[in-house]
Short mmCIF file of C-alpha atoms in Angstrom, two decimals:
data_model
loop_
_atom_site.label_atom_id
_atom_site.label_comp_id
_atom_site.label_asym_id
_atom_site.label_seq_id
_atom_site.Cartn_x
_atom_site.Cartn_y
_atom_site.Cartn_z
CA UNK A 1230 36.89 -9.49 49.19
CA UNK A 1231 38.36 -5.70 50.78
CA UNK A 1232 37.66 -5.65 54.17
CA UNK A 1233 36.79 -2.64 56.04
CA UNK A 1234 36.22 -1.42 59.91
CA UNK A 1235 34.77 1.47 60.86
CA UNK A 1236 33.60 2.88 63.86
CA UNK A 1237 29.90 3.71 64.78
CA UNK A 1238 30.69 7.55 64.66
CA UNK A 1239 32.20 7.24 60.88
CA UNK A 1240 28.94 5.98 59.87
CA UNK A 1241 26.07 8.22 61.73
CA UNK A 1242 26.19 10.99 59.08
CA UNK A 1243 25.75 8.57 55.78
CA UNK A 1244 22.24 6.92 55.21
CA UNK A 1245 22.40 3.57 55.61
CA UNK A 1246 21.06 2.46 51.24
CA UNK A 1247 24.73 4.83 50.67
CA UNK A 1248 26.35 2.39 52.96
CA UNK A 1249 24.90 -0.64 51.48
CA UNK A 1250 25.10 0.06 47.84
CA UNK A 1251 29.24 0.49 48.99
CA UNK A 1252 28.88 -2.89 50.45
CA UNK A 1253 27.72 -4.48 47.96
CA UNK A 1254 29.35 -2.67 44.67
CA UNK A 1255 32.79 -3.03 46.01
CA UNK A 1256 32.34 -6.37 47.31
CA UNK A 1257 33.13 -5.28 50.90
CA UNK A 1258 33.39 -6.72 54.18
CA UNK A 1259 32.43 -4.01 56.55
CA UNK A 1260 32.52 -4.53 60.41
CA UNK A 1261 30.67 -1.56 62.09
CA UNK A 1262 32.45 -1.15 66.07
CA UNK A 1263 30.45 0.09 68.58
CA UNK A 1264 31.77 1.83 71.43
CA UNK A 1265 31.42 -0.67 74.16
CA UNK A 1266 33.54 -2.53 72.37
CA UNK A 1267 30.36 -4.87 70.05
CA UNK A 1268 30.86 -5.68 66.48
CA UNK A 1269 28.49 -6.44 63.26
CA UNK A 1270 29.43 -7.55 59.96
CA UNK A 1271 27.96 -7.02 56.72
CA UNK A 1272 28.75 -8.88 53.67
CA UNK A 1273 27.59 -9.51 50.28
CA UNK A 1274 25.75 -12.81 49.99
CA UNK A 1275 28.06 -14.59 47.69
CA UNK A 1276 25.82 -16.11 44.54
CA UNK A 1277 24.48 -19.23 44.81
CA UNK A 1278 26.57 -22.31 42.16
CA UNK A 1279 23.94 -23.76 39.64
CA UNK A 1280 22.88 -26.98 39.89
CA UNK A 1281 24.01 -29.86 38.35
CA UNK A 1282 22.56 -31.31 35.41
CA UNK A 1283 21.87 -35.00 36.30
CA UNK A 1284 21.23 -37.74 33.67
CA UNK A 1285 17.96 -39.30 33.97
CA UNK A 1286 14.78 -39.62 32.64
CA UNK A 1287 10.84 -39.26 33.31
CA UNK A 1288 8.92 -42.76 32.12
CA UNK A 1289 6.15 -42.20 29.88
CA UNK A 1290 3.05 -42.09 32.07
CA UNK A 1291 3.99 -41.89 35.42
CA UNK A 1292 1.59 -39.50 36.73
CA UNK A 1293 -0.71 -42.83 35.61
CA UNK A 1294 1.22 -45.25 38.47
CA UNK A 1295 -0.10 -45.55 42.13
CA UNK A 1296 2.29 -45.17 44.40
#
């Protein structure tokens, strides 16, 4: 992932969906500085791996059983 900082000022003038859509279509990291010297971070959430397939099997009537 690019990683980009900016400062506060470089940002006032843009609307902040421009500055996501950026974010997220280039696959940024952007940390925003403020001037007293405070940082934030945004980020993509990276996608979330499937789950596995586990081997297994369901009994015929179960929902029948008492637990």
């Amino acid at each position: 992932m690019i990683s980009q900082t900016l400062k506060l000022e470089a940002l006032e003038k843009k609307k902040l969906k421009e500055i996501l859509q950026a974010v997220v279509i280039n696959q940024t990291v952007l940390t925003v500085q403020f001037p007293g010297g405070e940082e934030v971070i945004i980020q993509p959430k990276p996608p979330l791996k499937p789950l596995p397939i586990l081997n297994g099997y369901v009994p015929k009537g179960w929902k029948e059983e008492i637990y």
